[in-house]
Short mmCIF file of C-alpha atoms in Angstrom, two decimals:
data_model
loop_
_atom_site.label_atom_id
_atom_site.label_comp_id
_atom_site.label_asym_id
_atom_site.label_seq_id
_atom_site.Cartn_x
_atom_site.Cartn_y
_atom_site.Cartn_z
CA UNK Q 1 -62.79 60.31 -70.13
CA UNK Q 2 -61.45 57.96 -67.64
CA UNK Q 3 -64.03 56.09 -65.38
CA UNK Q 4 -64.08 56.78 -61.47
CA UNK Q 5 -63.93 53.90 -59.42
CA UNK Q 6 -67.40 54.08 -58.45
CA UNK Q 7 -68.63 53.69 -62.27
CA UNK Q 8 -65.63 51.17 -62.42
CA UNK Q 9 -67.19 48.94 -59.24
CA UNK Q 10 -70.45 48.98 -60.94
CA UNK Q 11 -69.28 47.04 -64.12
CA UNK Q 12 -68.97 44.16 -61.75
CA UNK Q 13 -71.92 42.33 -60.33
CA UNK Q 14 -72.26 39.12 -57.76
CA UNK Q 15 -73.25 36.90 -60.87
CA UNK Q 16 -72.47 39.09 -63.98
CA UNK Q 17 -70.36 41.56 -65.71
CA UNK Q 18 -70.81 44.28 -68.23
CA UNK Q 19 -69.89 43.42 -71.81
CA UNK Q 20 -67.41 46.67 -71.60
CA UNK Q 21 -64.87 44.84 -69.45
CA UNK Q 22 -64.28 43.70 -73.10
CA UNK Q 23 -64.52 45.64 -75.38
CA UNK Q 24 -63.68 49.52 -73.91
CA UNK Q 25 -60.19 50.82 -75.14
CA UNK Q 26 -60.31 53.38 -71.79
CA UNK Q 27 -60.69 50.24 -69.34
CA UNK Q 28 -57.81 48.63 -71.29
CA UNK Q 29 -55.24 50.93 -71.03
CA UNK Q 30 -56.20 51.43 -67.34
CA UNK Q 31 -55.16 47.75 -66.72
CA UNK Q 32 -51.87 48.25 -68.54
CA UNK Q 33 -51.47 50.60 -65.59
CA UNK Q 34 -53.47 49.01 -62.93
CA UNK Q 35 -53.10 45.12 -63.44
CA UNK Q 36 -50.47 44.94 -65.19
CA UNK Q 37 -48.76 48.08 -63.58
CA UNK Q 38 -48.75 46.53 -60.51
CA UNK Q 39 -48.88 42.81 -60.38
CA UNK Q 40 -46.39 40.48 -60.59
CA UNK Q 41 -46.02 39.14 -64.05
CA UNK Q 42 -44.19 35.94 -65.42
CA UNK Q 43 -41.49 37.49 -67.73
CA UNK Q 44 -39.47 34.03 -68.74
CA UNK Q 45 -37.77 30.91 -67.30
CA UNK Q 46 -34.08 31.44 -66.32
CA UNK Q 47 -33.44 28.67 -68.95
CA UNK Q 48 -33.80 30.85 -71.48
CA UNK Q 49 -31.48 33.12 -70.34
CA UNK Q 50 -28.35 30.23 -69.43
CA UNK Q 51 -25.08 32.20 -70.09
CA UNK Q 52 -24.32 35.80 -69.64
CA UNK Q 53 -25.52 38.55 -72.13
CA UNK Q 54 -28.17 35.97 -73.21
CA UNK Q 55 -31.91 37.75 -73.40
CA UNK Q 56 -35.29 36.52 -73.93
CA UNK Q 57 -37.70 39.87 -75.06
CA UNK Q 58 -41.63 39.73 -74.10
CA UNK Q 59 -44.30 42.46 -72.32
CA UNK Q 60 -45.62 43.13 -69.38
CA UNK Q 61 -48.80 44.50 -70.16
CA UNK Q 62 -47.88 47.29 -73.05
CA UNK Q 63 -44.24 47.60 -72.02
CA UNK Q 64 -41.33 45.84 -73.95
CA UNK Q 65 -38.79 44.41 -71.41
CA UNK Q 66 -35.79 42.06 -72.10
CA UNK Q 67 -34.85 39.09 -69.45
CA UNK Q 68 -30.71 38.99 -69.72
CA UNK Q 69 -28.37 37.06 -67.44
CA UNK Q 70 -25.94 39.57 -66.39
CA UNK Q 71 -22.21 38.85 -65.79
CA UNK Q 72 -22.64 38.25 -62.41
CA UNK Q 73 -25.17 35.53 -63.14
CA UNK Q 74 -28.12 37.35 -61.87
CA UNK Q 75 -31.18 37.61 -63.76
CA UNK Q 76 -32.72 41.15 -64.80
CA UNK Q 77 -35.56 42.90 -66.60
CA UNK Q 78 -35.24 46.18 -67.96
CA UNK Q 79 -37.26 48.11 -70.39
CA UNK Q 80 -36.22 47.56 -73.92
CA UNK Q 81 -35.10 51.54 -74.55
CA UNK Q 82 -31.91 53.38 -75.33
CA UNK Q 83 -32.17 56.45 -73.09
CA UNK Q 84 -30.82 58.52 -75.58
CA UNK Q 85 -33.46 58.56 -78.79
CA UNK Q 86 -35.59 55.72 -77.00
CA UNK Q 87 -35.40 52.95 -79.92
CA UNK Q 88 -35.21 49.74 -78.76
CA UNK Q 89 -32.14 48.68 -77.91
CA UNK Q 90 -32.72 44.55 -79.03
CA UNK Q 91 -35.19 43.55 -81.40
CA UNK Q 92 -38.43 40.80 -80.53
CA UNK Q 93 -37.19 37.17 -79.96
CA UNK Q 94 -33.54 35.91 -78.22
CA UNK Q 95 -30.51 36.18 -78.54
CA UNK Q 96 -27.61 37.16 -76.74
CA UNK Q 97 -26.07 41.00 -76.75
CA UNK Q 98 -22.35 38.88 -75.10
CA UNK Q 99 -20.55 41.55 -72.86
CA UNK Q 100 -23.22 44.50 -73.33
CA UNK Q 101 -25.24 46.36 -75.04
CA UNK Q 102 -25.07 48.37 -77.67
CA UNK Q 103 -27.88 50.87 -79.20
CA UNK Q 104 -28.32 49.72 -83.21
CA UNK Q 105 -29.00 53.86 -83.96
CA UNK Q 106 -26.03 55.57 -81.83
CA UNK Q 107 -23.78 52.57 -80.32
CA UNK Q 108 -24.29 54.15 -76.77
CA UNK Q 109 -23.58 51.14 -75.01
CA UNK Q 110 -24.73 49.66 -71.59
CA UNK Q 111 -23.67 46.79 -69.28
CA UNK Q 112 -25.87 43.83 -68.79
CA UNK Q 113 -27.30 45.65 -65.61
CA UNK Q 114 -28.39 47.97 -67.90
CA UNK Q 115 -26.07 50.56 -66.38
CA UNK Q 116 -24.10 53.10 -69.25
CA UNK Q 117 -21.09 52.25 -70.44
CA UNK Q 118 -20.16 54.11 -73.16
CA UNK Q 119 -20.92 56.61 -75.99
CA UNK Q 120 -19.41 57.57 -78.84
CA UNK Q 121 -17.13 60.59 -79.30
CA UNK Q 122 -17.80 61.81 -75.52
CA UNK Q 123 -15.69 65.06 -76.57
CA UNK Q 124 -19.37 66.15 -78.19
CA UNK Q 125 -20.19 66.53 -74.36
CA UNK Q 126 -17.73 68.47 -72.95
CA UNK Q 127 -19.75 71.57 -71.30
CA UNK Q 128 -23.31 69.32 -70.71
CA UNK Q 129 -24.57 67.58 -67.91
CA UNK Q 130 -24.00 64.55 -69.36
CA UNK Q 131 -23.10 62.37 -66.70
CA UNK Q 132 -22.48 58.19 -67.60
CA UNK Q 133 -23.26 57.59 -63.88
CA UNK Q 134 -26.38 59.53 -63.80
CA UNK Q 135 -29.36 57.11 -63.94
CA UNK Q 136 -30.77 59.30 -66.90
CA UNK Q 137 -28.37 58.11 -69.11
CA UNK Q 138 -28.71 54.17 -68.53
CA UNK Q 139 -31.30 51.50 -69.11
CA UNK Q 140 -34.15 51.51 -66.57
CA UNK Q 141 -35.09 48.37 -64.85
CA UNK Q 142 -38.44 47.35 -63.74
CA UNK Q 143 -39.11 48.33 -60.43
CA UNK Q 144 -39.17 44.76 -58.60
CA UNK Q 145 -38.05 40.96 -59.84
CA UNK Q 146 -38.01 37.71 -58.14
CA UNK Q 147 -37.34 34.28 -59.32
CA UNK Q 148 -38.87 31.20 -58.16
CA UNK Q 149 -37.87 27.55 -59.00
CA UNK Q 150 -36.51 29.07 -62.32
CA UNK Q 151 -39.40 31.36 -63.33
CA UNK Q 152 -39.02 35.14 -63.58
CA UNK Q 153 -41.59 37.42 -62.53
CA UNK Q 154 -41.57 40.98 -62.46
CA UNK Q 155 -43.66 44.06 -61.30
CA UNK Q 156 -43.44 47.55 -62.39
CA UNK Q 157 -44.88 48.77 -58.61
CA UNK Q 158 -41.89 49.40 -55.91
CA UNK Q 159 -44.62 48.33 -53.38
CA UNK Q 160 -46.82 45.29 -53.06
CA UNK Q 161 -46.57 41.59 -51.71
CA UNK Q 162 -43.73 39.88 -52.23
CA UNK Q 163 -44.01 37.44 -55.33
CA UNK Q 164 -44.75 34.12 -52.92
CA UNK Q 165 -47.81 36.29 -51.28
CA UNK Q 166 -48.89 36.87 -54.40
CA UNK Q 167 -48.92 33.81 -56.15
CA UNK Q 168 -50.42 32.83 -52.86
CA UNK Q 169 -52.49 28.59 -53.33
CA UNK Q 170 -51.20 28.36 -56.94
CA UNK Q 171 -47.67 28.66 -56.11
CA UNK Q 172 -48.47 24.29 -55.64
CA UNK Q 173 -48.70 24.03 -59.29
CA UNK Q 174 -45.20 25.38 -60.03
CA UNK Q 175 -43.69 23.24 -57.18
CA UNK Q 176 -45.61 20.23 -58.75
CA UNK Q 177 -44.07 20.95 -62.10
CA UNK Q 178 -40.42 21.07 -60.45
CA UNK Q 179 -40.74 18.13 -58.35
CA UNK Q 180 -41.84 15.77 -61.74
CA UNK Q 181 -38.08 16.25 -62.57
CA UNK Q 182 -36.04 13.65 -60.15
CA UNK Q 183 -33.15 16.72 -59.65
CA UNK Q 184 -36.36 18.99 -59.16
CA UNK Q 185 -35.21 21.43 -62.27
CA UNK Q 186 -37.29 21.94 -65.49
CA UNK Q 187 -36.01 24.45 -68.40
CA UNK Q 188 -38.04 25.69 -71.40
CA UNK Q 189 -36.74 22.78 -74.48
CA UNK Q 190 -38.53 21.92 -78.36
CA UNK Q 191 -39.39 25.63 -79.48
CA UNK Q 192 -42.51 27.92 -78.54
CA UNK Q 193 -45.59 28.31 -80.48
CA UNK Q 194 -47.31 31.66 -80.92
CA UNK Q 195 -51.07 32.06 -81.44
CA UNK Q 196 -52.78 35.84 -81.96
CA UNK Q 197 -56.19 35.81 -81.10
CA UNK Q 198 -58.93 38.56 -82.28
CA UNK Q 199 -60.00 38.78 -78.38
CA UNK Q 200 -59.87 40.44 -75.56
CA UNK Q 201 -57.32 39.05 -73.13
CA UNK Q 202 -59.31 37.68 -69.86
CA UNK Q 203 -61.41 35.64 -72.25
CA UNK Q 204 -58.58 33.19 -72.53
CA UNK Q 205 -58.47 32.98 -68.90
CA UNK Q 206 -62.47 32.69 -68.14
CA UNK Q 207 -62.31 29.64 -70.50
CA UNK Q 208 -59.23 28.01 -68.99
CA UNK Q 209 -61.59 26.70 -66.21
CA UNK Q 210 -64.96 26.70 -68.08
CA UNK Q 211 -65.51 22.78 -68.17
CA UNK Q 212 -69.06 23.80 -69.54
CA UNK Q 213 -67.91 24.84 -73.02
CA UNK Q 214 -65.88 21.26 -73.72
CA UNK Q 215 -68.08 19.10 -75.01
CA UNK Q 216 -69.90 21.55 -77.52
CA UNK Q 217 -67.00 23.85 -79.01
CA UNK Q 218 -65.06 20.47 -79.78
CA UNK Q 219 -67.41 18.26 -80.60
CA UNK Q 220 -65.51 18.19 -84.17
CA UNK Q 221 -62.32 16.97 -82.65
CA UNK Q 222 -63.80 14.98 -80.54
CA UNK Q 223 -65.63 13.10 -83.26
CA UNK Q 224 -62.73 13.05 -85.12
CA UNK Q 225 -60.95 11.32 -82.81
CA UNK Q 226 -63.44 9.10 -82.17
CA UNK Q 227 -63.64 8.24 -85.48
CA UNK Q 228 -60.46 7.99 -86.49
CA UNK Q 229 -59.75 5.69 -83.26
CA UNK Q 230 -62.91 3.41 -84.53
CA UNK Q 231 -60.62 3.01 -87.81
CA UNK Q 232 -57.75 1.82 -86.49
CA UNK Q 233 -59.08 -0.01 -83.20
CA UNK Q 234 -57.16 1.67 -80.48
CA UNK Q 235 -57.21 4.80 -78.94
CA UNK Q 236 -53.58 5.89 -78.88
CA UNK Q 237 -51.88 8.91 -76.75
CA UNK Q 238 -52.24 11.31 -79.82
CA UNK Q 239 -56.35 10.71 -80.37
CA UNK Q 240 -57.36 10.36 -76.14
CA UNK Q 241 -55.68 13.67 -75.32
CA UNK Q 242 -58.36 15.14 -78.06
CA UNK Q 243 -61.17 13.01 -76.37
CA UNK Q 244 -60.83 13.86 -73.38
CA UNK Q 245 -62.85 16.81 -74.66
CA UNK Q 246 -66.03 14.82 -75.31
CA UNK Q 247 -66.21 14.17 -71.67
CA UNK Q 248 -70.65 13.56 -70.34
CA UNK Q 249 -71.52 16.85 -68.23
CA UNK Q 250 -71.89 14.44 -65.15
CA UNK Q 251 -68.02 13.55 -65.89
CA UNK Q 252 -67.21 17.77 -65.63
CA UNK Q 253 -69.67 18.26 -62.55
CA UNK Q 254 -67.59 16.12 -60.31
CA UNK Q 255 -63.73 17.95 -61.14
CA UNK Q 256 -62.98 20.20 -58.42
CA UNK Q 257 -62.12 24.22 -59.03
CA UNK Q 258 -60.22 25.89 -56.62
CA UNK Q 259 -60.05 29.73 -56.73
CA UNK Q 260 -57.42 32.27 -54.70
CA UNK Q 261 -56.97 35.69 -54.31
CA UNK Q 262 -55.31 38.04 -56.75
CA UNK Q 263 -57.79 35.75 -59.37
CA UNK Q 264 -55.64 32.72 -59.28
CA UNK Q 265 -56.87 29.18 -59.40
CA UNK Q 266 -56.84 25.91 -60.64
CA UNK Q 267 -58.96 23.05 -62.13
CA UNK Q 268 -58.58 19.51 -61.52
CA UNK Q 269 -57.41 17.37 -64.37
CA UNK Q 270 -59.61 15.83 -66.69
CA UNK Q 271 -57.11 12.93 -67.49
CA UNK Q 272 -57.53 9.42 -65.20
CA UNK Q 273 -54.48 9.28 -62.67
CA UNK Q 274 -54.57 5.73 -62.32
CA UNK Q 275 -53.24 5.30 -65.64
CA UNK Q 276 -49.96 5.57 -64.13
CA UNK Q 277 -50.19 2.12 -63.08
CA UNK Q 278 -50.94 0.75 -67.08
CA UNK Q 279 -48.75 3.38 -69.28
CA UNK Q 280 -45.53 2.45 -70.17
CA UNK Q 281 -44.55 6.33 -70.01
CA UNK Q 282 -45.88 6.86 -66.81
CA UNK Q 283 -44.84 4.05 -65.25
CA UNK Q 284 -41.09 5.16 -66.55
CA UNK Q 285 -41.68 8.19 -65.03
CA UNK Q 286 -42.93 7.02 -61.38
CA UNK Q 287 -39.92 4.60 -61.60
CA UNK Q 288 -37.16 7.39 -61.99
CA UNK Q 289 -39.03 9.62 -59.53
CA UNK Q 290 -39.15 6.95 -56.90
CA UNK Q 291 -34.98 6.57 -56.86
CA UNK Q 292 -34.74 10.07 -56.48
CA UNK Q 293 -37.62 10.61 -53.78
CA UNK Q 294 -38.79 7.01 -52.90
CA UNK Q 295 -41.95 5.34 -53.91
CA UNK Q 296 -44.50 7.40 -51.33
CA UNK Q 297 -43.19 10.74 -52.23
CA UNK Q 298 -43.04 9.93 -55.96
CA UNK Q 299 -47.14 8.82 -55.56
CA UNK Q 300 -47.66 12.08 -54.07
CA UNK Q 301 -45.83 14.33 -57.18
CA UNK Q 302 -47.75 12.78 -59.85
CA UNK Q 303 -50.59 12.40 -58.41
CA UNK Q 304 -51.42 16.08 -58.08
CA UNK Q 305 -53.45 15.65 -61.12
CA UNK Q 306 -54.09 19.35 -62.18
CA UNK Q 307 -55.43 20.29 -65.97
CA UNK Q 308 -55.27 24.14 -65.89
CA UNK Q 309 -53.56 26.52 -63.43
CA UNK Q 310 -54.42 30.27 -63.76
CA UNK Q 311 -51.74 32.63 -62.57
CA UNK Q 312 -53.69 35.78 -63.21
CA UNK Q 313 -52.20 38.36 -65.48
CA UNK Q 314 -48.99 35.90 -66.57
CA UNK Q 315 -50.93 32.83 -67.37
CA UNK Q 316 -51.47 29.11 -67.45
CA UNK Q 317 -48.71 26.28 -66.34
CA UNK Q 318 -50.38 22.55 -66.99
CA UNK Q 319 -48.43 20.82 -64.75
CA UNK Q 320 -48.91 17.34 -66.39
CA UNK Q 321 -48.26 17.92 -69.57
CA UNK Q 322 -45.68 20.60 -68.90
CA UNK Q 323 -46.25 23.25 -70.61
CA UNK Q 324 -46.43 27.23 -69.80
CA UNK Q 325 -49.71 29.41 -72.16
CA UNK Q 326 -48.47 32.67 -71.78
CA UNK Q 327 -51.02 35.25 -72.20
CA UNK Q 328 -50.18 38.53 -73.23
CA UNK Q 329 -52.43 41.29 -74.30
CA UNK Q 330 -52.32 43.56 -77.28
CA UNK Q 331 -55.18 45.53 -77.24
CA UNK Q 332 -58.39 45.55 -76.55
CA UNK Q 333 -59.35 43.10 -79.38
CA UNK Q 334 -55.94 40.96 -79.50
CA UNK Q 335 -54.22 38.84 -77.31
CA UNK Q 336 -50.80 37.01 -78.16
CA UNK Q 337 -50.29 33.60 -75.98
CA UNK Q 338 -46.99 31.74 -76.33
CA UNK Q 339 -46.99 28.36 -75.47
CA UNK Q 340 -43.69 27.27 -73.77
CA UNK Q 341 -43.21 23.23 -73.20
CA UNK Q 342 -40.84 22.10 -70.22
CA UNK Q 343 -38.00 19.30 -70.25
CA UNK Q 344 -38.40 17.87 -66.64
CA UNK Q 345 -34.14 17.35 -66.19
CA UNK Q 346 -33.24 13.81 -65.62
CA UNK Q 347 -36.43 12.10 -66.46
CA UNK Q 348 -36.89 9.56 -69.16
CA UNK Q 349 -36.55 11.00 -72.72
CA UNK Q 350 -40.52 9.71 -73.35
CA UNK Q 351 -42.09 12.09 -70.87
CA UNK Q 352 -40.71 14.99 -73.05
CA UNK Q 353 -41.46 13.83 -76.00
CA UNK Q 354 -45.30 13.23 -74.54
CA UNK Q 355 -45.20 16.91 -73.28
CA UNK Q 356 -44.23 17.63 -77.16
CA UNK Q 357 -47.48 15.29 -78.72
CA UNK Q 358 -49.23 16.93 -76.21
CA UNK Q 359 -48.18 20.69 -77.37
CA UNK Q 360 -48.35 19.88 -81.25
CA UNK Q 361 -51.52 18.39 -80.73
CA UNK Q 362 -53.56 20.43 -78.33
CA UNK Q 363 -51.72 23.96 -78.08
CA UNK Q 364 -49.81 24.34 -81.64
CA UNK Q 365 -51.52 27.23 -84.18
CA UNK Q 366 -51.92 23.82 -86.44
CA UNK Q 367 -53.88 21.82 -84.24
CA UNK Q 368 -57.54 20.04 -84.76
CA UNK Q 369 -58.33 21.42 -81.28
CA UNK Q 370 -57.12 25.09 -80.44
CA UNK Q 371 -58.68 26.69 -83.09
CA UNK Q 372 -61.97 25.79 -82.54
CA UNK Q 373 -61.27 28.03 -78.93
CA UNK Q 374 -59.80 30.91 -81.20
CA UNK Q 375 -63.06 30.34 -83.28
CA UNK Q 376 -65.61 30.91 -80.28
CA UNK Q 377 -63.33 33.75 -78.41
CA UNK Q 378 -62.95 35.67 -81.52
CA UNK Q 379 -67.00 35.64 -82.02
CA UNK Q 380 -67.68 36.50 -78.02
CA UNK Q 381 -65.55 39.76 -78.82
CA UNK Q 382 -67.87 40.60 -82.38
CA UNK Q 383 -70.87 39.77 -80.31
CA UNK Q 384 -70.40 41.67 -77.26
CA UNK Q 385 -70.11 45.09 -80.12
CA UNK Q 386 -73.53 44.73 -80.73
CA UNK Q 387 -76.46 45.98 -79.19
CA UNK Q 388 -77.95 42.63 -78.48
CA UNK Q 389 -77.44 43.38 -74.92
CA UNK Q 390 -75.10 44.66 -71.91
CA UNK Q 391 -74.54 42.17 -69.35
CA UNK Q 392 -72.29 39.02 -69.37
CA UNK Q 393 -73.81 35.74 -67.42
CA UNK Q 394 -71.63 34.45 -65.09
CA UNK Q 395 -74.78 32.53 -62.53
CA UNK Q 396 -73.53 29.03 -63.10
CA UNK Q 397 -73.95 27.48 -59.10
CA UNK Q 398 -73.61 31.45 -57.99
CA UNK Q 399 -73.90 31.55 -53.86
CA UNK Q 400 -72.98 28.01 -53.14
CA UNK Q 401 -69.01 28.39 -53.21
CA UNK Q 402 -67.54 27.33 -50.20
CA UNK Q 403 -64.86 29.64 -48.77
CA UNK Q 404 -61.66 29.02 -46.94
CA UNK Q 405 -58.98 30.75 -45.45
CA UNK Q 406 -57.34 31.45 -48.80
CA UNK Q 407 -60.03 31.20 -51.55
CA UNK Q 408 -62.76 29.09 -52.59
CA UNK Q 409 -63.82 26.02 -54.15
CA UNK Q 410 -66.93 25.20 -56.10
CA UNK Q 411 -69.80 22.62 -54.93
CA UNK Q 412 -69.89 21.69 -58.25
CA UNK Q 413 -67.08 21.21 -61.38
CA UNK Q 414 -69.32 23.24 -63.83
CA UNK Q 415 -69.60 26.48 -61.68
CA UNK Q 416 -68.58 29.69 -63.06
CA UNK Q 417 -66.82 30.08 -59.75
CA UNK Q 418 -63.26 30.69 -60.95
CA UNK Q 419 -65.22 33.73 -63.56
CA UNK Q 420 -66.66 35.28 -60.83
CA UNK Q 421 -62.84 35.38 -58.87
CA UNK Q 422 -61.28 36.52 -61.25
CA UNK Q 423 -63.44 39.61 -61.52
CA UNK Q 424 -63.85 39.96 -57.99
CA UNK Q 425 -60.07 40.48 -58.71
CA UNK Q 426 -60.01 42.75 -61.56
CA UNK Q 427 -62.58 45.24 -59.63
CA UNK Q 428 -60.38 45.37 -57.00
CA UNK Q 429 -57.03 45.67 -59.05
CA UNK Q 430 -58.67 48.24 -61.10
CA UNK Q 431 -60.50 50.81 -58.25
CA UNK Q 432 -57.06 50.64 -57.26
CA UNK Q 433 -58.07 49.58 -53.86
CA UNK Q 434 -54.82 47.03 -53.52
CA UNK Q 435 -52.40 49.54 -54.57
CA UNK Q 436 -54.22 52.13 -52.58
CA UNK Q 437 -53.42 49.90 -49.62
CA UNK Q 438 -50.35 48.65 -50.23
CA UNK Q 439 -48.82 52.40 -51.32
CA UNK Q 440 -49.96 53.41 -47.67
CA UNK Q 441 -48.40 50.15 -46.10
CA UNK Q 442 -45.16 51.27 -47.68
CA UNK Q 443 -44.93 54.83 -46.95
#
């Protein structure tokens, strides 16, 4: 039985939620259709899609679409389907279909718009209402896309904000990420790793700004760092990006969080920004941005000094260390996130390669540090199908955020703040009180 918004509304409290938000298929598949049915959702970067007929595959929400670079150069998302039996026309991964494509059961064939093109022995027709320009018989695209600074999004509503309203205070971070190349272009460059997780999806994103949980869930790669830095008497790149972890709680208390609407938000970065001034890497790096934009603007790009960005529903850019976590859910109990790493065009060969250390040893399936996160999300989801209780705690410095005209920040760096907006989000994506609004601003 699906929930009424009233019995919806009351899953969320002021400092709490109920462990259902979790762990109920019913409230999943309503935000395939409510989230993820109506936000706007990263799809891809256009880099992955450079020539025409190229395609890059992924979901929003529980719907396959492909990416493709049409002939006309224009980037669009359709729903991976053959409208006549409904397999799917490409299979999982990229590629590149070259003029159009064609259906691996019939060879009906479509355009890179998605539009039909052909089918075989059309004489079988004669008499129907077959019709090639009738939309029935062509791909369907999603309902709205929109590119910015090279990264697709896409929603599956006709109405709603436009994708800059939407992305609203976090649209910053992508600029920031642009703006660290000196032509102000970044494409997708060294592979993508791929990490299931046996949890639900907005775990991942409750724990990309949960400074609390650091210093306990890796205290094993922290101490391994430690020690292995001890051993050799430095503490290179490789080993500091893994102690950064093992942080005091005094150290977390004083970051700043920043929350928007629509549950986006960001958290300041944990790494010192005045290392610019003593790494050889960085100091590359400030050098080639400070030809392209001079000295004073090139201080100002790298020293927005932000850890994790949440783009709610699509997922996390980390500006520094360029790189994309993708999260994309699966079902109630499993999540998929695809970690993308950036090339910043034109800068020095070392910051890539940093952004690649930096991917292979924080973010890769392989790595002394992710799975210890996989670890403690996968036991949140076993524990919350117990009866050991119904209510999630989300108090941390609850009532002191301060507000401002677009969001929040916290008084404090270990406040469950961001938690609490991104639920204050979900209740309102999911009573369908947005869409209500918006579907009556567009009629």
């Amino acid at each position: 039985m699906i929930p009424t918004n009233e019995q919806i509304a009351a899953l969320i409290r002021e400092d709490s939620v109920h462990k259902s938000v979790y762990t109920d298929p019913t409230l999943f598949k309503l935000e395939m259709e409510r989230i993820y049915g109506y936000a706007w959702i990263y799809v891809g970067h256009e880099s992955q899609v450079k020539n025409p007929g190229d395609y890059h595959t992924t979901r929003i929400g529980d719907q396959d679409v492909i990416m493709v670079r049409g002939a006309n150069q224009q980037v669009s998302v359709l729903y991976n389907r053959c409208p006549h039996k409904g397999a799917k026309l490409v299979a999982d991964g990229d590629g590149s279909v070259g003029k159009f494509f064609r259906c691996p059961y019939h060879a009906w064939t479509f355009k890179l718009d998605g539009q039909h093109l052909s089918a075989p022995l059309k004489s079988g027709f004669e008499g129907t209402c077959y019709d090639p320009k009738h939309p029935d018989f062509s791909m369907v695209s999603v309902a709205r896309v929109d590119s910015y600074r090279g990264f697709v999004f896409a929603s599956q509503a006709a109405f709603g904000p436009d994708l800059k309203t939407f992305l609203g205070g976090v649209i910053t971070s992508i600029d920031n990420l642009c703006d660290r190349s000196p032509v102000g272009e970044v494409e997708v460059a060294g592979g993508i790793f791929r990490v299931q997780q046996r949890s639900n999806w907005k775990v991942f994103y409750e724990n990309l700004h949960d400074t609390m949980h650091a210093r306990v869930t890796h205290e094993s790669s922290v101490d391994a760092a430690r020690g292995q830095a001890e051993a050799i008497g430095e503490m290179p790149f490789e080993l500091l990006i893994m102690d950064g972890n093992g942080e005091p709680y005094d150290f977390w208390e004083k970051l700043e969080l920043r929350a928007y609407h629509n549950g986006h938000g960001y958290m300041e970065a944990i790494f010192d920004p005045g290392a610019a001034e003593r790494d050889e890497v960085a100091r590359a790096h400030f050098e080639c941005l400070s030809q392209a934009y001079g000295a004073q603007r090139a201080k100002e790009i790298l020293g927005m000094n932000r850890h994790n960005t949440v783009i709610y529903g699509s997922g996390s850019p980390h500006t520094v260390f360029m790189q994309f976590r993708v999260i994309r859910p699966i079902a109630v109990d499993q999540t998929m996130v695809e970690i993308q790493t950036f090339r910043c065009k034109g800068a020095p060969d070392a910051v890539f390669d940093r952004a690649l250390t930096y991917a292979n040893v924080i973010n890769s399936p392989s790595s002394n540090v992710m799975p210890d996160d996989v670890e403690v999300y996968a036991r949140c989801q076993e524990g919350n199908m117990t009866r050991g209780g119904e209510w999630i705690s989300m108090h941390r410095y609850a009532g002191t955020d301060k507000a401002l005209e677009d969001g929040a920040v916290s008084t404090n760096g270990t406040s469950e703040l961001p938690m609490r907006n991104q639920f204050a989000a979900w209740k309102q994506f999911m009573t369908a009180t947005l869409i209500a609004k918006e579907s009556t601003h567009a009629a």
